[in-house]
Amino acid sequence: MTPVVELDGVRRTYRGPPPVEAVRDATLRVDEGDYVAVVGPSGSGKSTLLSVIGCLDRPTSGRYRLTGIDVGDLSDGELAALRGRRVGFVFQAFHLLQHRSALENVEVGLLYNRTPRKRRRWMAREALERVGLGHRLEFPPRHLSGGEQQRVAIARAIAPRPSLLLCDEPTGNLDSKTSEAILGLFDELQADGLTLMVVTHDPQVSRHAHRVVEIVDGIVSEAS
Amino acid sequence: MRSRRRDGSVGRSRLWLRDLVSEATAGLLARPSRTALTVLGTVLGISALVATLGLARTAGSQIVGQFDALQATSVTVENRTEGFFGSGPQISRIPWDAEARLVRLNGVVAAGTITRVDTGGELVRSVPINDPLGQSEFAVDVYAASPGLFDAIGATLTTGRFFDDGHDTRRDPVAVLGPGAARRLNITRVDQQPAIFVGDTTLVVVGIIDDVRREPVLLDAVVIPEGTARRLFGLTAPAKVAIRTELGAARLIGGQAAVALAPNEPAELRVVVPPEPRAVQEAVESDVNTLFLVLGAVALLVGAIGIANVTLVSVLERVGEIGLRRAVGAARRHIAAQFLAESAAMGLIGGIVGASLGVLVVVAVSATQQWTPVLDLRVPLAAPLVGAVIGLVAGLYPSWRAASLEPVDALRGGA
């Protein structure tokens, strides 16, 4: 079976001065249905690794395949199309459009990947129901709690049915009780067969993951 | 389809036009008051442009309308050889009954002769004594006129009356004064039958002219009946005929007048029919248009800068949104398209509202001036298009900035 994520000697170097090697020679394989936590101190290269895996950034060298597709061959536009279809992002800061309803926010996740308008609405509704917000469809983000806002963001990420859900400190802005509920949702999604990678420095989060990958000074290693 | 598909799975992102429109609309409506204020600049520019173009056209038509009414009805007939010394020994082809001959023509409203009278250099005074302390004698021109002249030149009275056929036939020593002459002779009322003296000749003033629409020389002259001039000053023949015609009949009458006056030698008479007013109209329009167009263009430029400015601010504020859209699959061109659509929409709205306001201004001003509003229909129809193009151009730089953001930086930059 094709792995979802396949990093092979991936490096990401920021041109200086001074040049920074944020990710060094990373090799990692994530299979379908995996639940991987990426941990490490701040500044260790977690976010860079996430950007590369999420196709927001390209490796400086090495090879990265997402669901078997080598991103090194892709143009800028194709890379955008790839992440629009295969990767769902959940950010610490939610990144919701404040003036749009929850439903519209989720629809934005489907806007650019050739989903017809009517089907977008239907898929967005389904995703919101999946995260338990079927009763908040028309609410703007400012009328939602932090946990609910993050649920909208998760619905937006899973609505296109991506191959990989990438979460960058998803509970960083939430209290522990709300965090636990969100993590419970992740568990459910994983049980449904979704592949998850969660970048965190919160042990509460990494406890839920099945695998923990540690990154220190740009060097990726599997923790047992 | 230009995209390289690998494994049949990587295509290109796309954004349907309808979605682009609704995203841009939502973007504008998110900050309605800001959008409204931004649009205001374009509204002012476009409405200034439409209003000034419309008013220039309208005002131009009104000015020409006045010229038309006066010019299209004015015909003058003179002797071809006359003109160097006013009246003189030369032979005039204009008969004494010129007025009677002309008013018989169909299309003539009024006609009258006017001839400068040679008084032999006599000065005019209003009191029969010599006042050593002040000037009491003036060099005032004396003109002989047939009674119909006053109507033909559109003369109006301040006080008194014009002389009539009776005065003319009886050769009464009466006079009508131009307002300038009346002021110099210090005559303001005629109910006491004031007398003036041309040399030793006594004339009774029966009326004072207020204004004339033609022959302005009469404003500063003493006007006496033609018959009186023949008796008292030996006038030999009329020098000039002024004709007022029906509207549109000037050219026709111009062709007939010479024959009516001098059937044997019509070529000896010079008939002056005023030129077509077209050239005047165009001159007025182009002058006014240039000035106002420049003003409108300046206003529009200011409006465009406003849109560019606000769109740029909007881009900087929405860095996070840009990052998110890139993360969910938007290509650079989609980001650029969205901001271009927003700025073009602002220009379009400005154009529509501005054109409406401009037309309202034209109508309102015309209503207060009792003008007929005249507006080239293409102007208000093109205005929204102009607005949209201006918005589009104004949005070029901001949307380029938005599109060139790297998704990673954008996501980190905005919350």
PDB file of N, CA, C and O in Angstrom, chain B residues 123-164:
ATOM      1  N   LEU B 123     -24.629 120.358 -32.123  1.00  0.00           N
ATOM      2  CA  LEU B 123     -24.663 119.650 -30.849  1.00  0.00           C
ATOM      3  C   LEU B 123     -26.100 119.600 -30.349  1.00  0.00           C
ATOM      4  O   LEU B 123     -26.960 120.365 -30.771  1.00  0.00           O
ATOM      5  N   VAL B 124     -26.328 118.681 -29.421  1.00  0.00           N
ATOM      6  CA  VAL B 124     -27.669 118.508 -28.876  1.00  0.00           C
ATOM      7  C   VAL B 124     -27.681 118.982 -27.432  1.00  0.00           C
ATOM      8  O   VAL B 124     -26.775 118.683 -26.666  1.00  0.00           O
ATOM      9  N   ARG B 125     -28.701 119.720 -27.055  1.00  0.00           N
ATOM     10  CA  ARG B 125     -28.826 120.156 -25.669  1.00  0.00           C
ATOM     11  C   ARG B 125     -30.274 120.095 -25.219  1.00  0.00           C
ATOM     12  O   ARG B 125     -31.189 120.023 -26.037  1.00  0.00           O
ATOM     13  N   SER B 126     -30.467 120.124 -23.937  1.00  0.00           N
ATOM     14  CA  SER B 126     -31.822 119.958 -23.438  1.00  0.00           C
ATOM     15  C   SER B 126     -32.373 121.259 -22.871  1.00  0.00           C
ATOM     16  O   SER B 126     -33.546 121.329 -22.533  1.00  0.00           O
ATOM     17  N   VAL B 127     -31.543 122.253 -22.701  1.00  0.00           N
ATOM     18  CA  VAL B 127     -32.038 123.550 -22.223  1.00  0.00           C
ATOM     19  C   VAL B 127     -31.642 124.615 -23.232  1.00  0.00           C
ATOM     20  O   VAL B 127     -30.547 124.557 -23.807  1.00  0.00           O
ATOM     21  N   PRO B 128     -32.503 125.617 -23.443  1.00  0.00           N
ATOM     22  CA  PRO B 128     -32.213 126.593 -24.499  1.00  0.00           C
ATOM     23  C   PRO B 128     -31.267 127.686 -24.055  1.00  0.00           C
ATOM     24  O   PRO B 128     -31.243 128.742 -24.635  1.00  0.00           O
ATOM     25  N   ILE B 129     -30.527 127.468 -22.979  1.00  0.00           N
ATOM     26  CA  ILE B 129     -29.600 128.506 -22.545  1.00  0.00           C
ATOM     27  C   ILE B 129     -28.199 127.919 -22.470  1.00  0.00           C
ATOM     28  O   ILE B 129     -28.025 126.717 -22.328  1.00  0.00           O
ATOM     29  N   ASN B 130     -27.230 128.810 -22.534  1.00  0.00           N
ATOM     30  CA  ASN B 130     -25.855 128.354 -22.382  1.00  0.00           C
ATOM     31  C   ASN B 130     -25.451 128.483 -20.928  1.00  0.00           C
ATOM     32  O   ASN B 130     -25.404 129.577 -20.385  1.00  0.00           O
ATOM     33  N   ASP B 131     -25.197 127.361 -20.306  1.00  0.00           N
ATOM     34  CA  ASP B 131     -24.754 127.375 -18.910  1.00  0.00           C
ATOM     35  C   ASP B 131     -23.242 127.391 -18.884  1.00  0.00           C
ATOM     36  O   ASP B 131     -22.594 126.433 -19.312  1.00  0.00           O
ATOM     37  N   PRO B 132     -22.649 128.487 -18.412  1.00  0.00           N
ATOM     38  CA  PRO B 132     -21.183 128.570 -18.451  1.00  0.00           C
ATOM     39  C   PRO B 132     -20.512 127.638 -17.440  1.00  0.00           C
ATOM     40  O   PRO B 132     -19.324 127.367 -17.554  1.00  0.00           O
ATOM     41  N   LEU B 133     -21.253 127.119 -16.463  1.00  0.00           N
ATOM     42  CA  LEU B 133     -20.622 126.334 -15.404  1.00  0.00           C
ATOM     43  C   LEU B 133     -20.533 124.847 -15.731  1.00  0.00           C
ATOM     44  O   LEU B 133     -19.659 124.144 -15.243  1.00  0.00           O
ATOM     45  N   GLY B 134     -21.483 124.344 -16.529  1.00  0.00           N
ATOM     46  CA  GLY B 134     -21.454 122.902 -16.806  1.00  0.00           C
ATOM     47  C   GLY B 134     -21.651 122.639 -18.274  1.00  0.00           C
ATOM     48  O   GLY B 134     -22.051 123.525 -19.041  1.00  0.00           O
ATOM     49  N   GLN B 135     -21.343 121.455 -18.655  1.00  0.00           N
ATOM     50  CA  GLN B 135     -21.533 121.115 -20.050  1.00  0.00           C
ATOM     51  C   GLN B 135     -23.010 120.879 -20.290  1.00  0.00           C
ATOM     52  O   GLN B 135     -23.644 120.087 -19.598  1.00  0.00           O
ATOM     53  N   SER B 136     -23.554 121.550 -21.253  1.00  0.00           N
ATOM     54  CA  SER B 136     -24.968 121.346 -21.534  1.00  0.00           C
ATOM     55  C   SER B 136     -25.197 120.927 -22.976  1.00  0.00           C
ATOM     56  O   SER B 136     -26.312 120.629 -23.363  1.00  0.00           O
ATOM     57  N   GLU B 137     -24.141 120.902 -23.762  1.00  0.00           N
ATOM     58  CA  GLU B 137     -24.275 120.507 -25.159  1.00  0.00           C
ATOM     59  C   GLU B 137     -23.455 119.254 -25.408  1.00  0.00           C
ATOM     60  O   GLU B 137     -22.325 119.121 -24.923  1.00  0.00           O
ATOM     61  N   PHE B 138     -24.043 118.353 -26.158  1.00  0.00           N
ATOM     62  CA  PHE B 138     -23.368 117.097 -26.384  1.00  0.00           C
ATOM     63  C   PHE B 138     -23.402 116.722 -27.850  1.00  0.00           C
ATOM     64  O   PHE B 138     -24.350 117.057 -28.557  1.00  0.00           O
ATOM     65  N   ALA B 139     -22.348 115.987 -28.256  1.00  0.00           N
ATOM     66  CA  ALA B 139     -22.346 115.452 -29.615  1.00  0.00           C
ATOM     67  C   ALA B 139     -23.077 114.122 -29.594  1.00  0.00           C
ATOM     68  O   ALA B 139     -22.488 113.095 -29.289  1.00  0.00           O
ATOM     69  N   VAL B 140     -24.360 114.196 -29.870  1.00  0.00           N
ATOM     70  CA  VAL B 140     -25.174 112.981 -29.862  1.00  0.00           C
ATOM     71  C   VAL B 140     -25.609 112.691 -31.286  1.00  0.00           C
ATOM     72  O   VAL B 140     -26.041 113.588 -32.003  1.00  0.00           O
ATOM     73  N   ASP B 141     -25.461 111.425 -31.671  1.00  0.00           N
ATOM     74  CA  ASP B 141     -25.885 111.059 -33.022  1.00  0.00           C
ATOM     75  C   ASP B 141     -27.399 111.144 -33.141  1.00  0.00           C
ATOM     76  O   ASP B 141     -28.121 110.821 -32.195  1.00  0.00           O
ATOM     77  N   VAL B 142     -27.846 111.552 -34.324  1.00  0.00           N
ATOM     78  CA  VAL B 142     -29.269 111.595 -34.594  1.00  0.00           C
ATOM     79  C   VAL B 142     -29.563 110.578 -35.694  1.00  0.00           C
ATOM     80  O   VAL B 142     -28.888 110.556 -36.720  1.00  0.00           O
ATOM     81  N   TYR B 143     -30.527 109.703 -35.437  1.00  0.00           N
ATOM     82  CA  TYR B 143     -30.896 108.692 -36.417  1.00  0.00           C
ATOM     83  C   TYR B 143     -32.349 108.889 -36.809  1.00  0.00           C
ATOM     84  O   TYR B 143     -33.196 109.203 -35.963  1.00  0.00           O
ATOM     85  N   ALA B 144     -32.602 108.670 -38.085  1.00  0.00           N
ATOM     86  CA  ALA B 144     -33.972 108.685 -38.563  1.00  0.00           C
ATOM     87  C   ALA B 144     -34.437 107.251 -38.705  1.00  0.00           C
ATOM     88  O   ALA B 144     -33.689 106.400 -39.190  1.00  0.00           O
ATOM     89  N   ALA B 145     -35.656 107.010 -38.244  1.00  0.00           N
ATOM     90  CA  ALA B 145     -36.164 105.642 -38.310  1.00  0.00           C
ATOM     91  C   ALA B 145     -37.604 105.665 -38.764  1.00  0.00           C
ATOM     92  O   ALA B 145     -38.346 106.601 -38.482  1.00  0.00           O
ATOM     93  N   SER B 146     -37.982 104.572 -39.438  1.00  0.00           N
ATOM     94  CA  SER B 146     -39.404 104.433 -39.728  1.00  0.00           C
ATOM     95  C   SER B 146     -40.052 103.803 -38.495  1.00  0.00           C
ATOM     96  O   SER B 146     -39.373 103.129 -37.711  1.00  0.00           O
ATOM     97  N   PRO B 147     -41.345 104.012 -38.297  1.00  0.00           N
ATOM     98  CA  PRO B 147     -41.967 103.576 -37.033  1.00  0.00           C
ATOM     99  C   PRO B 147     -41.832 102.081 -36.751  1.00  0.00           C
ATOM    100  O   PRO B 147     -41.777 101.682 -35.596  1.00  0.00           O
ATOM    101  N   GLY B 148     -41.755 101.298 -37.814  1.00  0.00           N
ATOM    102  CA  GLY B 148     -41.675  99.853 -37.592  1.00  0.00           C
ATOM    103  C   GLY B 148     -40.329  99.379 -37.064  1.00  0.00           C
ATOM    104  O   GLY B 148     -40.191  98.232 -36.641  1.00  0.00           O
ATOM    105  N   LEU B 149     -39.332 100.254 -37.098  1.00  0.00           N
ATOM    106  CA  LEU B 149     -37.985  99.834 -36.710  1.00  0.00           C
ATOM    107  C   LEU B 149     -37.936  99.315 -35.269  1.00  0.00           C
ATOM    108  O   LEU B 149     -37.258  98.330 -34.976  1.00  0.00           O
ATOM    109  N   PHE B 150     -38.683 100.017 -34.394  1.00  0.00           N
ATOM    110  CA  PHE B 150     -38.583  99.658 -32.971  1.00  0.00           C
ATOM    111  C   PHE B 150     -38.983  98.208 -32.743  1.00  0.00           C
ATOM    112  O   PHE B 150     -38.351  97.476 -31.992  1.00  0.00           O
ATOM    113  N   ASP B 151     -40.016  97.784 -33.440  1.00  0.00           N
ATOM    114  CA  ASP B 151     -40.433  96.390 -33.321  1.00  0.00           C
ATOM    115  C   ASP B 151     -39.395  95.476 -33.964  1.00  0.00           C
ATOM    116  O   ASP B 151     -39.052  94.410 -33.428  1.00  0.00           O
ATOM    117  N   ALA B 152     -38.858  95.898 -35.105  1.00  0.00           N
ATOM    118  CA  ALA B 152     -37.911  95.051 -35.833  1.00  0.00           C
ATOM    119  C   ALA B 152     -36.636  94.787 -35.046  1.00  0.00           C
ATOM    120  O   ALA B 152     -36.037  93.713 -35.163  1.00  0.00           O
ATOM    121  N   ILE B 153     -36.207  95.741 -34.247  1.00  0.00           N
ATOM    122  CA  ILE B 153     -34.959  95.542 -33.499  1.00  0.00           C
ATOM    123  C   ILE B 153     -35.224  95.142 -32.054  1.00  0.00           C
ATOM    124  O   ILE B 153     -34.296  95.049 -31.246  1.00  0.00           O
ATOM    125  N   GLY B 154     -36.456  94.904 -31.718  1.00  0.00           N
ATOM    126  CA  GLY B 154     -36.772  94.428 -30.368  1.00  0.00           C
ATOM    127  C   GLY B 154     -36.514  95.485 -29.309  1.00  0.00           C
ATOM    128  O   GLY B 154     -35.996  95.168 -28.232  1.00  0.00           O
ATOM    129  N   ALA B 155     -36.853  96.743 -29.592  1.00  0.00           N
ATOM    130  CA  ALA B 155     -36.611  97.805 -28.627  1.00  0.00           C
ATOM    131  C   ALA B 155     -37.687  97.800 -27.546  1.00  0.00           C
ATOM    132  O   ALA B 155     -38.846  97.488 -27.811  1.00  0.00           O
ATOM    133  N   THR B 156     -37.272  98.131 -26.330  1.00  0.00           N
ATOM    134  CA  THR B 156     -38.226  98.266 -25.227  1.00  0.00           C
ATOM    135  C   THR B 156     -38.071  99.653 -24.624  1.00  0.00           C
ATOM    136  O   THR B 156     -37.017 100.277 -24.748  1.00  0.00           O
ATOM    137  N   LEU B 157     -39.126 100.122 -23.954  1.00  0.00           N
ATOM    138  CA  LEU B 157     -39.163 101.489 -23.437  1.00  0.00           C
ATOM    139  C   LEU B 157     -38.981 101.514 -21.930  1.00  0.00           C
ATOM    140  O   LEU B 157     -39.452 100.630 -21.215  1.00  0.00           O
ATOM    141  N   THR B 158     -38.288 102.541 -21.449  1.00  0.00           N
ATOM    142  CA  THR B 158     -38.283 102.815 -20.017  1.00  0.00           C
ATOM    143  C   THR B 158     -39.537 103.607 -19.657  1.00  0.00           C
ATOM    144  O   THR B 158     -40.211 103.336 -18.675  1.00  0.00           O
ATOM    145  N   THR B 159     -39.815 104.568 -20.480  1.00  0.00           N
ATOM    146  CA  THR B 159     -40.958 105.425 -20.208  1.00  0.00           C
ATOM    147  C   THR B 159     -41.443 106.037 -21.524  1.00  0.00           C
ATOM    148  O   THR B 159     -40.709 106.084 -22.511  1.00  0.00           O
ATOM    149  N   GLY B 160     -42.675 106.489 -21.553  1.00  0.00           N
ATOM    150  CA  GLY B 160     -43.195 107.160 -22.738  1.00  0.00           C
ATOM    151  C   GLY B 160     -43.655 106.205 -23.802  1.00  0.00           C
ATOM    152  O   GLY B 160     -44.153 105.120 -23.503  1.00  0.00           O
ATOM    153  N   ARG B 161     -43.438 106.551 -25.079  1.00  0.00           N
ATOM    154  CA  ARG B 161     -43.928 105.750 -26.195  1.00  0.00           C
ATOM    155  C   ARG B 161     -42.971 105.911 -27.365  1.00  0.00           C
ATOM    156  O   ARG B 161     -42.089 106.781 -27.349  1.00  0.00           O
ATOM    157  N   PHE B 162     -43.134 105.024 -28.333  1.00  0.00           N
ATOM    158  CA  PHE B 162     -42.418 105.230 -29.584  1.00  0.00           C
ATOM    159  C   PHE B 162     -43.229 106.162 -30.466  1.00  0.00           C
ATOM    160  O   PHE B 162     -44.444 106.310 -30.271  1.00  0.00           O
ATOM    161  N   PHE B 163     -42.596 106.790 -31.443  1.00  0.00           N
ATOM    162  CA  PHE B 163     -43.406 107.541 -32.416  1.00  0.00           C
ATOM    163  C   PHE B 163     -44.051 106.574 -33.390  1.00  0.00           C
ATOM    164  O   PHE B 163     -43.607 105.426 -33.529  1.00  0.00           O
ATOM    165  N   ASP B 164     -45.139 107.012 -34.025  1.00  0.00           N
ATOM    166  CA  ASP B 164     -45.872 106.095 -34.883  1.00  0.00           C
ATOM    167  C   ASP B 164     -46.031 106.662 -36.292  1.00  0.00           C
ATOM    168  O   ASP B 164     -45.439 107.698 -36.636  1.00  0.00           O
TER     169      ASP B 164
END
